[in-house]
Amino acid sequence: MLKIVVLVSGGGTNLQAIIDGVEDGTISNTEIAGVISNNKNAYALKRAGENGIAHSCVSLKGWESREKFNQKLLETVESFCPDLIVLAGFLAVIPPAMIDKYRNRIINIHPSLIPSFCGKGYYGLKVHEAVLERGVKITGATVHFVDEGTDTGPIILQKAVQTKQGDTPEMLQQRVMAEAEWKLLPRAIDLIARGKVTTVDGKVLISEDE
């Protein structure tokens, strides 16, 4: 059984997709051990509570330094003894010590086709604003392992989504979530839970079932 802890800052729609996937068997052999948010008002915490999932808030505001926050966040993650950490819209910077300890055991969902529209400053609605401003025809979402860079870790899965004339950033964000994010993240977790994902020379290899 793969034990996962989900880190999230906002509404938790990707968290809900994971909860639904575990319940309906789309995500096999997986248990959500806990949910952690850096935002005490995150609706994701309510989603966790309503589904009987242990949850905790570790806010930067509660600590006098980034180092103490980092230590508390790491301690909270460790308390759930996870096999895999899932960043599902988590807007705080992951401490280097956590990345080092959980190498190739932290995954993130990003709302673009990496390496386009990613890196520092590209998060949330800002990604979709940039996509529409540039006028690209195809965007999408990416699930990748987390390393010391920003959106630079090995890519696990990607899915394309077409932009449409008349799109607003909010419309595009919703379509990317519905058509890509909510499908990719559960699939990536399931593949990892079934031992289908390996990393070789900084690239992900997926062994699909015959």
Tab-separated table of C-alpha atoms in Angstrom:
chain	number	residue	atom	x	y	z
A	1	MET	CA	0.000	0.000	0.000
A	2	LEU	CA	1.439	3.353	-1.117
A	3	LYS	CA	1.049	5.965	1.623
A	4	ILE	CA	0.795	9.482	0.261
A	5	VAL	CA	0.644	12.901	1.880
A	6	VAL	CA	-0.880	15.714	-0.175
A	7	LEU	CA	0.349	19.305	0.171
A	8	VAL	CA	-2.068	21.984	-1.024
A	9	SER	CA	-2.611	25.723	-0.596
A	10	GLY	CA	-6.066	26.391	-1.993
A	11	GLY	CA	-9.371	24.831	-2.908
A	12	GLY	CA	-8.056	21.330	-3.380
A	13	THR	CA	-9.692	20.302	-6.655
A	14	ASN	CA	-6.705	18.101	-7.450
A	15	LEU	CA	-6.937	16.681	-3.929
A	16	GLN	CA	-10.572	15.841	-4.645
A	17	ALA	CA	-9.550	14.084	-7.850
A	18	ILE	CA	-7.117	11.978	-5.805
A	19	ILE	CA	-9.744	11.211	-3.149
A	20	ASP	CA	-12.212	10.166	-5.865
A	21	GLY	CA	-9.558	8.071	-7.614
A	22	VAL	CA	-8.708	6.167	-4.435
A	23	GLU	CA	-12.390	5.567	-3.709
A	24	ASP	CA	-13.336	4.346	-7.190
A	25	GLY	CA	-10.184	2.272	-7.700
A	26	THR	CA	-8.711	4.416	-10.478
A	27	ILE	CA	-5.779	4.856	-8.120
A	28	SER	CA	-4.896	1.383	-6.901
A	29	ASN	CA	-3.117	0.237	-3.760
A	30	THR	CA	-2.941	3.760	-2.312
A	31	GLU	CA	-3.859	5.387	0.995
A	32	ILE	CA	-4.026	9.138	1.635
A	33	ALA	CA	-2.229	9.305	4.984
A	34	GLY	CA	-2.625	13.046	5.416
A	35	VAL	CA	-3.196	16.482	3.929
A	36	ILE	CA	-1.050	19.504	4.802
A	37	SER	CA	-1.720	23.124	3.878
A	38	ASN	CA	0.228	26.312	4.454
A	39	ASN	CA	-3.081	28.193	4.446
A	40	LYS	CA	-5.423	27.738	7.416
A	41	ASN	CA	-8.370	28.871	5.273
A	42	ALA	CA	-7.707	26.432	2.435
A	43	TYR	CA	-10.885	24.636	1.404
A	44	ALA	CA	-8.691	21.592	0.848
A	45	LEU	CA	-8.517	21.127	4.630
A	46	LYS	CA	-12.312	20.960	4.739
A	47	ARG	CA	-12.308	18.403	1.934
A	48	ALA	CA	-9.869	16.298	3.944
A	49	GLY	CA	-11.981	16.525	7.085
A	50	GLU	CA	-15.181	15.629	5.257
A	51	ASN	CA	-13.468	12.497	3.933
A	52	GLY	CA	-12.003	11.424	7.272
A	53	ILE	CA	-8.420	12.223	6.252
A	54	ALA	CA	-5.959	13.513	8.834
A	55	HIS	CA	-4.999	17.100	8.068
A	56	SER	CA	-2.769	19.847	9.397
A	57	CYS	CA	-1.869	23.471	8.710
A	58	VAL	CA	1.724	24.699	8.778
A	59	SER	CA	1.683	28.412	7.991
A	60	LEU	CA	4.761	30.528	7.429
A	61	LYS	CA	3.044	33.258	9.461
A	62	GLY	CA	3.331	31.149	12.582
A	63	TRP	CA	7.143	31.098	12.593
A	64	GLU	CA	9.753	33.800	13.047
A	65	SER	CA	11.995	32.474	10.288
A	66	ARG	CA	11.842	30.476	7.072
A	67	GLU	CA	14.222	27.923	8.634
A	68	LYS	CA	11.834	27.183	11.504
A	69	PHE	CA	8.905	26.927	9.096
A	70	ASN	CA	10.898	24.538	6.915
A	71	GLN	CA	11.727	22.386	9.919
A	72	LYS	CA	8.111	22.263	11.082
A	73	LEU	CA	6.878	21.442	7.584
A	74	LEU	CA	9.376	18.607	7.286
A	75	GLU	CA	8.472	17.275	10.736
A	76	THR	CA	4.766	17.369	9.867
A	77	VAL	CA	5.352	15.518	6.601
A	78	GLU	CA	7.503	12.923	8.374
A	79	SER	CA	4.780	12.360	10.987
A	80	PHE	CA	2.632	10.756	8.269
A	81	CYS	CA	5.456	8.394	7.189
A	82	PRO	CA	4.698	8.883	3.485
A	83	ASP	CA	6.044	6.822	0.611
A	84	LEU	CA	5.148	9.650	-1.772
A	85	ILE	CA	4.564	13.401	-1.344
A	86	VAL	CA	2.081	14.947	-3.762
A	87	LEU	CA	2.136	18.698	-4.384
A	88	ALA	CA	-1.370	19.565	-5.555
A	89	GLY	CA	-1.289	23.337	-5.857
A	90	PHE	CA	1.157	23.950	-3.001
A	91	LEU	CA	2.546	27.464	-3.267
A	92	ALA	CA	5.239	27.368	-0.581
A	93	VAL	CA	8.848	26.590	-1.519
A	94	ILE	CA	9.805	23.015	-0.636
A	95	PRO	CA	12.741	22.907	1.821
A	96	PRO	CA	15.984	21.517	0.343
A	97	ALA	CA	16.202	19.010	3.216
A	98	MET	CA	12.814	17.572	2.215
A	99	ILE	CA	13.821	17.288	-1.439
A	100	ASP	CA	17.027	15.548	-0.431
A	101	LYS	CA	15.305	13.110	1.930
A	102	TYR	CA	12.475	12.265	-0.466
A	103	ARG	CA	14.434	12.245	-3.731
A	104	ASN	CA	12.194	10.976	-6.570
A	105	ARG	CA	9.366	10.633	-4.043
A	106	ILE	CA	7.863	14.115	-4.449
A	107	ILE	CA	5.640	14.869	-7.450
A	108	ASN	CA	4.048	18.117	-8.586
A	109	ILE	CA	1.291	19.074	-11.017
A	110	HIS	CA	1.999	22.166	-13.150
A	111	PRO	CA	-0.620	23.772	-15.448
A	112	SER	CA	1.435	23.947	-18.644
A	113	LEU	CA	3.460	21.731	-20.937
A	114	ILE	CA	6.900	22.021	-19.323
A	115	PRO	CA	9.351	23.486	-20.339
A	116	SER	CA	6.924	26.153	-21.595
A	117	PHE	CA	5.425	28.648	-19.141
A	118	CYS	CA	7.127	27.275	-16.051
A	119	GLY	CA	9.737	28.283	-13.520
A	120	LYS	CA	9.870	31.248	-11.176
A	121	GLY	CA	6.734	33.393	-11.269
A	122	TYR	CA	4.646	30.909	-13.247
A	123	TYR	CA	1.941	29.572	-10.955
A	124	GLY	CA	-1.841	29.496	-10.769
A	125	LEU	CA	-3.670	31.918	-13.013
A	126	LYS	CA	-0.402	33.614	-14.026
A	127	VAL	CA	0.425	30.603	-16.211
A	128	HIS	CA	-2.811	30.852	-18.173
A	129	GLU	CA	-2.525	34.622	-18.507
A	130	ALA	CA	0.924	34.154	-20.069
A	131	VAL	CA	-0.309	31.397	-22.388
A	132	LEU	CA	-3.108	33.587	-23.759
A	133	GLU	CA	-0.866	36.636	-24.016
A	134	ARG	CA	1.591	34.655	-26.141
A	135	GLY	CA	-1.197	33.294	-28.311
A	136	VAL	CA	-0.176	29.638	-28.216
A	137	LYS	CA	-2.650	27.109	-29.595
A	138	ILE	CA	-1.774	24.158	-27.354
A	139	THR	CA	-1.215	24.224	-23.605
A	140	GLY	CA	-1.834	21.518	-21.020
A	141	ALA	CA	-0.486	20.124	-17.767
A	142	THR	CA	2.577	18.233	-16.550
A	143	VAL	CA	3.249	15.917	-13.632
A	144	HIS	CA	6.921	15.836	-12.693
A	145	PHE	CA	9.250	14.827	-9.904
A	146	VAL	CA	10.462	17.696	-7.744
A	147	ASP	CA	14.147	18.585	-7.570
A	148	GLU	CA	16.039	21.659	-6.351
A	149	GLY	CA	14.944	23.764	-9.324
A	150	THR	CA	11.542	25.261	-10.092
A	151	ASP	CA	9.600	22.916	-12.388
A	152	THR	CA	12.880	21.334	-13.535
A	153	GLY	CA	12.508	17.752	-12.245
A	154	PRO	CA	12.021	14.676	-14.455
A	155	ILE	CA	8.712	14.707	-16.350
A	156	ILE	CA	6.347	11.810	-15.613
A	157	LEU	CA	3.205	12.583	-17.640
A	158	GLN	CA	1.880	15.349	-19.866
A	159	LYS	CA	-1.468	16.037	-21.524
A	160	ALA	CA	-2.264	18.671	-24.136
A	161	VAL	CA	-5.259	21.005	-24.021
A	162	GLN	CA	-6.284	23.330	-26.846
A	163	THR	CA	-6.755	27.014	-26.266
A	164	LYS	CA	-9.858	28.579	-27.786
A	165	GLN	CA	-10.639	31.982	-29.221
A	166	GLY	CA	-12.343	34.055	-26.573
A	167	ASP	CA	-10.715	32.213	-23.683
A	168	THR	CA	-10.196	34.154	-20.485
A	169	PRO	CA	-7.471	32.981	-18.097
A	170	GLU	CA	-10.200	31.666	-15.788
A	171	MET	CA	-11.887	29.706	-18.583
A	172	LEU	CA	-8.597	28.197	-19.691
A	173	GLN	CA	-7.613	27.348	-16.132
A	174	GLN	CA	-10.866	25.438	-15.627
A	175	ARG	CA	-10.484	23.527	-18.891
A	176	VAL	CA	-6.869	22.582	-18.176
A	177	MET	CA	-7.915	21.284	-14.766
A	178	ALA	CA	-10.873	19.300	-16.093
A	179	GLU	CA	-9.193	17.904	-19.218
A	180	ALA	CA	-5.661	17.376	-17.911
A	181	GLU	CA	-4.830	17.960	-14.242
A	182	TRP	CA	-7.627	15.915	-12.670
A	183	LYS	CA	-6.730	12.990	-14.937
A	184	LEU	CA	-2.923	13.182	-14.957
A	185	LEU	CA	-2.299	13.392	-11.220
A	186	PRO	CA	-4.380	10.318	-10.268
A	187	ARG	CA	-2.817	8.364	-13.150
A	188	ALA	CA	0.703	9.278	-12.074
A	189	ILE	CA	0.012	8.188	-8.495
A	190	ASP	CA	-1.471	4.917	-9.712
A	191	LEU	CA	1.544	4.209	-11.927
A	192	ILE	CA	3.893	4.861	-9.011
A	193	ALA	CA	1.778	2.717	-6.685
A	194	ARG	CA	2.016	-0.168	-9.175
A	195	GLY	CA	5.777	0.182	-9.509
A	196	LYS	CA	5.591	1.293	-13.136
A	197	VAL	CA	7.747	4.417	-12.821
A	198	THR	CA	11.552	4.481	-12.781
A	199	THR	CA	14.029	7.320	-13.265
A	200	VAL	CA	17.154	6.753	-15.358
A	201	ASP	CA	19.670	9.505	-16.137
A	202	GLY	CA	17.192	12.207	-15.171
A	203	LYS	CA	14.411	10.852	-17.382
A	204	VAL	CA	11.292	8.932	-16.380
A	205	LEU	CA	10.562	5.524	-17.889
A	206	ILE	CA	7.056	4.112	-17.605
A	207	SER	CA	6.436	0.379	-17.846
A	208	GLU	CA	2.823	0.013	-18.951
A	209	ASP	CA	0.815	-3.166	-18.522
A	210	GLU	CA	0.621	-5.383	-21.565
